[in-house]
Amino acid sequence: MRSGENVRTLGVVGTGAIGVSWVVLGLEHGLDVVAWDPAEGAEERLRALVPEGALRFADGLEGVGAAADLVLESGPERLEVKREIFATLDAAAPPEVLLTSSSSGLMPSSFQDACTHHPERVLVAHPFNPPHLVPLVEVVGGRATSPEATQAVLETLRHLGKRPIHIRREVPGHVANRLQAALWREAYHLVDQGIVSVADIDTAIADGPGLRWSLLGPFATQHLSGGPGGLGHVLEHLGPPMVDWWDDLGHPTLTAGLVEKLVDGVEEELDGTSAEDLVARRDQALRRLLEIKTDLGLG
């Protein structure tokens, strides 16, 4: 399997928000990038959004598979589409080329079996938006994935400056999205019950535990809150009350009324701030935060 510094050409399938960010990552690391998207005008939109570099737009999926050392697929989150894409890539790509999907929730085994040539080199490499900035990538192998392919993807992502984690068993939504979903479920419940506003939920996380989680994560943060006794002390004294809180967590239903309440709450919170402006400032803050974490040995 091609990996690490031997990956010189990055293939990107789908040039929406995630695909564009993958292209930027490749170009910033001096790689050749070959991309493809079937949408009309996709090439023009892509070139307008990414820096100058060795970027080529392929005529089709086969061109990406044949030219790339590593393929990062970011197409629609629909299983039938994934299966068609990977079957075509598998037929076109040499056997040593790794084929990965950015799927946020589909398990690789659900589309891996569409690859009749080399299913062992098919994995999920799920990034977080925007992938060229956020270090995390979740690497998930399917039933047919070889250990060599998994290690090659992990090595290549580290070479590209990412912080990949190996998810050792397939579960819907992988890991980080499941953690987010658990928080969102309770947040939706609290808003639905009129306990707190949408804006106050965002403040509760962004100006509270979210600040600490972005530096150390939930387990290490909890460990530090226990003083000299660490996590053991926390679980001994706060574990039983926490179990009571678990039992009291909500199970909201996404009714039309709740959806309207959430959407209206976000619009009220942003108060006319454009998404483009907010994304630009968020990305600037992300860059600074990552620099600080690196300088202090936290990243």
Short mmCIF file of N, CA and C in Angstrom, two decimals, residues 119-211:
data_model
loop_
_atom_site.label_atom_id
_atom_site.label_comp_id
_atom_site.label_asym_id
_atom_site.label_seq_id
_atom_site.Cartn_x
_atom_site.Cartn_y
_atom_site.Cartn_z
N PRO A 119 -11.25 -5.16 -2.15
CA PRO A 119 -12.00 -4.54 -1.05
C PRO A 119 -11.16 -4.32 0.20
N GLU A 120 -10.01 -4.98 0.27
CA GLU A 120 -9.17 -4.87 1.47
C GLU A 120 -8.55 -3.48 1.63
N ARG A 121 -8.58 -2.66 0.56
CA ARG A 121 -7.96 -1.33 0.65
C ARG A 121 -9.01 -0.22 0.80
N VAL A 122 -10.24 -0.60 1.20
CA VAL A 122 -11.34 0.35 1.33
C VAL A 122 -11.61 0.65 2.81
N LEU A 123 -11.65 1.93 3.18
CA LEU A 123 -11.89 2.34 4.57
C LEU A 123 -12.71 3.61 4.59
N VAL A 124 -13.15 3.98 5.79
CA VAL A 124 -13.67 5.32 6.05
C VAL A 124 -12.55 6.14 6.68
N ALA A 125 -12.37 7.35 6.18
CA ALA A 125 -11.47 8.34 6.80
C ALA A 125 -12.32 9.59 6.99
N HIS A 126 -13.02 9.66 8.12
CA HIS A 126 -14.02 10.71 8.34
C HIS A 126 -13.38 11.93 8.99
N PRO A 127 -13.33 13.06 8.29
CA PRO A 127 -12.73 14.27 8.85
C PRO A 127 -13.79 15.11 9.55
N PHE A 128 -13.33 16.22 10.13
CA PHE A 128 -14.25 17.21 10.68
C PHE A 128 -14.03 18.54 10.00
N ASN A 129 -15.12 19.19 9.70
CA ASN A 129 -15.11 20.39 8.88
C ASN A 129 -14.54 21.60 9.63
N PRO A 130 -13.57 22.31 9.02
CA PRO A 130 -12.94 22.06 7.72
C PRO A 130 -11.71 21.15 7.87
N PRO A 131 -11.60 20.10 7.06
CA PRO A 131 -10.53 19.12 7.22
C PRO A 131 -9.12 19.67 7.10
N HIS A 132 -8.93 20.76 6.36
CA HIS A 132 -7.56 21.28 6.24
C HIS A 132 -7.12 21.98 7.51
N LEU A 133 -8.07 22.27 8.43
CA LEU A 133 -7.73 22.90 9.71
C LEU A 133 -7.91 21.95 10.89
N VAL A 134 -9.05 21.30 10.99
CA VAL A 134 -9.34 20.45 12.15
C VAL A 134 -8.52 19.16 12.05
N PRO A 135 -7.73 18.84 13.06
CA PRO A 135 -6.80 17.71 12.95
C PRO A 135 -7.45 16.33 12.95
N LEU A 136 -8.60 16.18 13.60
CA LEU A 136 -9.17 14.84 13.78
C LEU A 136 -9.63 14.21 12.47
N VAL A 137 -9.25 12.95 12.30
CA VAL A 137 -9.83 12.10 11.26
C VAL A 137 -10.09 10.73 11.89
N GLU A 138 -11.31 10.23 11.72
CA GLU A 138 -11.66 8.91 12.25
C GLU A 138 -11.43 7.87 11.17
N VAL A 139 -10.61 6.88 11.46
CA VAL A 139 -10.27 5.83 10.49
C VAL A 139 -10.98 4.55 10.90
N VAL A 140 -11.81 4.04 9.99
CA VAL A 140 -12.63 2.87 10.28
C VAL A 140 -12.48 1.86 9.15
N GLY A 141 -12.05 0.66 9.49
CA GLY A 141 -11.99 -0.41 8.52
C GLY A 141 -13.27 -1.23 8.51
N GLY A 142 -13.54 -1.86 7.39
CA GLY A 142 -14.68 -2.76 7.28
C GLY A 142 -14.27 -4.20 7.50
N ARG A 143 -15.21 -5.10 7.29
CA ARG A 143 -14.93 -6.52 7.53
C ARG A 143 -13.80 -7.04 6.65
N ALA A 144 -13.67 -6.48 5.44
CA ALA A 144 -12.65 -6.98 4.51
C ALA A 144 -11.36 -6.17 4.53
N THR A 145 -11.32 -5.08 5.30
CA THR A 145 -10.15 -4.21 5.30
C THR A 145 -8.94 -4.91 5.93
N SER A 146 -7.80 -4.79 5.28
CA SER A 146 -6.59 -5.40 5.81
C SER A 146 -5.94 -4.51 6.86
N PRO A 147 -5.25 -5.10 7.85
CA PRO A 147 -4.50 -4.29 8.82
C PRO A 147 -3.48 -3.38 8.14
N GLU A 148 -2.90 -3.85 7.04
CA GLU A 148 -1.90 -3.05 6.33
C GLU A 148 -2.52 -1.78 5.75
N ALA A 149 -3.75 -1.89 5.23
CA ALA A 149 -4.42 -0.71 4.69
C ALA A 149 -4.73 0.29 5.79
N THR A 150 -5.20 -0.22 6.93
CA THR A 150 -5.52 0.67 8.05
C THR A 150 -4.28 1.43 8.50
N GLN A 151 -3.17 0.74 8.67
CA GLN A 151 -1.94 1.39 9.11
C GLN A 151 -1.42 2.37 8.07
N ALA A 152 -1.59 2.03 6.80
CA ALA A 152 -1.13 2.93 5.74
C ALA A 152 -1.93 4.23 5.74
N VAL A 153 -3.24 4.15 5.97
CA VAL A 153 -4.06 5.36 6.02
C VAL A 153 -3.68 6.19 7.24
N LEU A 154 -3.52 5.55 8.39
CA LEU A 154 -3.13 6.28 9.60
C LEU A 154 -1.78 6.98 9.39
N GLU A 155 -0.83 6.29 8.80
CA GLU A 155 0.50 6.87 8.56
C GLU A 155 0.42 8.05 7.61
N THR A 156 -0.39 7.91 6.56
CA THR A 156 -0.50 8.98 5.58
C THR A 156 -1.16 10.21 6.17
N LEU A 157 -2.20 10.02 6.95
CA LEU A 157 -2.88 11.16 7.58
C LEU A 157 -1.95 11.87 8.55
N ARG A 158 -1.17 11.12 9.31
CA ARG A 158 -0.19 11.77 10.21
C ARG A 158 0.83 12.56 9.39
N HIS A 159 1.24 12.01 8.28
CA HIS A 159 2.20 12.70 7.40
C HIS A 159 1.61 14.02 6.89
N LEU A 160 0.30 14.07 6.77
CA LEU A 160 -0.38 15.29 6.30
C LEU A 160 -0.78 16.20 7.45
N GLY A 161 -0.27 15.92 8.64
CA GLY A 161 -0.50 16.80 9.78
C GLY A 161 -1.79 16.55 10.53
N LYS A 162 -2.47 15.44 10.25
CA LYS A 162 -3.73 15.14 10.94
C LYS A 162 -3.47 14.37 12.23
N ARG A 163 -4.51 14.29 13.07
CA ARG A 163 -4.47 13.50 14.31
C ARG A 163 -5.52 12.39 14.19
N PRO A 164 -5.20 11.34 13.43
CA PRO A 164 -6.20 10.29 13.21
C PRO A 164 -6.36 9.38 14.44
N ILE A 165 -7.57 8.87 14.61
CA ILE A 165 -7.81 7.84 15.62
C ILE A 165 -8.35 6.61 14.90
N HIS A 166 -7.96 5.45 15.39
CA HIS A 166 -8.39 4.18 14.80
C HIS A 166 -9.61 3.67 15.56
N ILE A 167 -10.74 3.63 14.89
CA ILE A 167 -11.95 3.09 15.49
C ILE A 167 -11.99 1.60 15.18
N ARG A 168 -11.94 0.79 16.22
CA ARG A 168 -11.65 -0.63 16.06
C ARG A 168 -12.86 -1.50 15.74
N ARG A 169 -14.05 -0.92 15.80
CA ARG A 169 -15.24 -1.67 15.42
C ARG A 169 -16.24 -0.72 14.80
N GLU A 170 -16.87 -1.16 13.74
CA GLU A 170 -17.83 -0.32 13.03
C GLU A 170 -19.08 -0.08 13.88
N VAL A 171 -19.46 1.18 14.00
CA VAL A 171 -20.73 1.56 14.63
C VAL A 171 -21.30 2.73 13.82
N PRO A 172 -22.62 2.82 13.70
CA PRO A 172 -23.21 3.93 12.95
C PRO A 172 -22.80 5.27 13.55
N GLY A 173 -22.34 6.19 12.68
CA GLY A 173 -21.93 7.50 13.16
C GLY A 173 -20.52 7.58 13.70
N HIS A 174 -19.81 6.41 13.69
CA HIS A 174 -18.44 6.38 14.20
C HIS A 174 -18.40 6.80 15.68
N VAL A 175 -17.46 7.66 16.08
CA VAL A 175 -17.34 8.00 17.51
C VAL A 175 -17.67 9.46 17.79
N ALA A 176 -16.98 10.39 17.14
CA ALA A 176 -17.16 11.80 17.47
C ALA A 176 -18.58 12.26 17.18
N ASN A 177 -19.18 11.79 16.10
CA ASN A 177 -20.55 12.19 15.81
C ASN A 177 -21.53 11.59 16.82
N ARG A 178 -21.23 10.40 17.32
CA ARG A 178 -22.09 9.84 18.36
C ARG A 178 -22.01 10.67 19.64
N LEU A 179 -20.80 11.14 19.97
CA LEU A 179 -20.65 12.00 21.15
C LEU A 179 -21.39 13.32 20.95
N GLN A 180 -21.27 13.88 19.75
CA GLN A 180 -22.01 15.11 19.46
C GLN A 180 -23.52 14.87 19.54
N ALA A 181 -23.97 13.75 18.99
CA ALA A 181 -25.40 13.45 18.98
C ALA A 181 -25.94 13.32 20.40
N ALA A 182 -25.12 12.76 21.31
CA ALA A 182 -25.56 12.63 22.70
C ALA A 182 -25.76 14.01 23.32
N LEU A 183 -24.85 14.93 23.04
CA LEU A 183 -24.99 16.28 23.57
C LEU A 183 -26.18 17.00 22.93
N TRP A 184 -26.30 16.87 21.59
CA TRP A 184 -27.40 17.53 20.90
C TRP A 184 -28.76 17.02 21.40
N ARG A 185 -28.84 15.73 21.68
CA ARG A 185 -30.11 15.18 22.14
C ARG A 185 -30.56 15.89 23.41
N GLU A 186 -29.67 16.04 24.37
CA GLU A 186 -30.05 16.71 25.61
C GLU A 186 -30.26 18.20 25.39
N ALA A 187 -29.45 18.81 24.51
CA ALA A 187 -29.64 20.23 24.22
C ALA A 187 -31.01 20.48 23.60
N TYR A 188 -31.41 19.65 22.65
CA TYR A 188 -32.73 19.78 22.04
C TYR A 188 -33.83 19.60 23.09
N HIS A 189 -33.63 18.63 23.97
CA HIS A 189 -34.62 18.36 25.02
C HIS A 189 -34.78 19.58 25.93
N LEU A 190 -33.67 20.18 26.34
CA LEU A 190 -33.73 21.33 27.25
C LEU A 190 -34.41 22.53 26.60
N VAL A 191 -34.14 22.73 25.30
CA VAL A 191 -34.82 23.81 24.58
C VAL A 191 -36.30 23.48 24.44
N ASP A 192 -36.60 22.24 24.09
CA ASP A 192 -37.99 21.82 23.89
C ASP A 192 -38.82 22.01 25.15
N GLN A 193 -38.20 21.78 26.30
CA GLN A 193 -38.91 21.90 27.57
C GLN A 193 -38.95 23.33 28.10
N GLY A 194 -38.35 24.26 27.35
CA GLY A 194 -38.37 25.66 27.78
C GLY A 194 -37.46 25.95 28.95
N ILE A 195 -36.49 25.07 29.20
CA ILE A 195 -35.58 25.23 30.33
C ILE A 195 -34.51 26.27 30.04
N VAL A 196 -34.14 26.39 28.77
CA VAL A 196 -33.06 27.29 28.39
C VAL A 196 -33.23 27.64 26.92
N SER A 197 -32.64 28.73 26.47
CA SER A 197 -32.74 29.14 25.07
C SER A 197 -31.62 28.51 24.25
N VAL A 198 -31.80 28.56 22.93
CA VAL A 198 -30.74 28.08 22.03
C VAL A 198 -29.45 28.84 22.28
N ALA A 199 -29.51 30.15 22.40
CA ALA A 199 -28.31 30.95 22.62
C ALA A 199 -27.63 30.59 23.92
N ASP A 200 -28.41 30.32 24.96
CA ASP A 200 -27.82 29.97 26.24
C ASP A 200 -27.17 28.59 26.21
N ILE A 201 -27.71 27.66 25.43
CA ILE A 201 -27.05 26.37 25.24
C ILE A 201 -25.68 26.58 24.63
N ASP A 202 -25.61 27.41 23.57
CA ASP A 202 -24.32 27.66 22.93
C ASP A 202 -23.34 28.31 23.89
N THR A 203 -23.83 29.25 24.69
CA THR A 203 -22.95 29.88 25.69
C THR A 203 -22.49 28.86 26.72
N ALA A 204 -23.39 27.98 27.15
CA ALA A 204 -23.05 26.99 28.18
C ALA A 204 -21.90 26.09 27.74
N ILE A 205 -21.83 25.79 26.44
CA ILE A 205 -20.75 24.93 25.94
C ILE A 205 -19.54 25.76 25.51
N ALA A 206 -19.76 26.77 24.66
CA ALA A 206 -18.63 27.53 24.09
C ALA A 206 -17.86 28.30 25.15
N ASP A 207 -18.54 28.77 26.19
CA ASP A 207 -17.87 29.54 27.24
C ASP A 207 -17.74 28.76 28.54
N GLY A 208 -17.97 27.46 28.46
CA GLY A 208 -17.85 26.59 29.63
C GLY A 208 -16.99 25.39 29.31
N PRO A 209 -17.54 24.18 29.41
CA PRO A 209 -16.72 22.98 29.23
C PRO A 209 -16.09 22.86 27.85
N GLY A 210 -16.72 23.47 26.82
CA GLY A 210 -16.13 23.39 25.49
C GLY A 210 -14.73 23.96 25.41
N LEU A 211 -14.47 25.02 26.19
CA LEU A 211 -13.13 25.60 26.20
C LEU A 211 -12.11 24.58 26.70
#
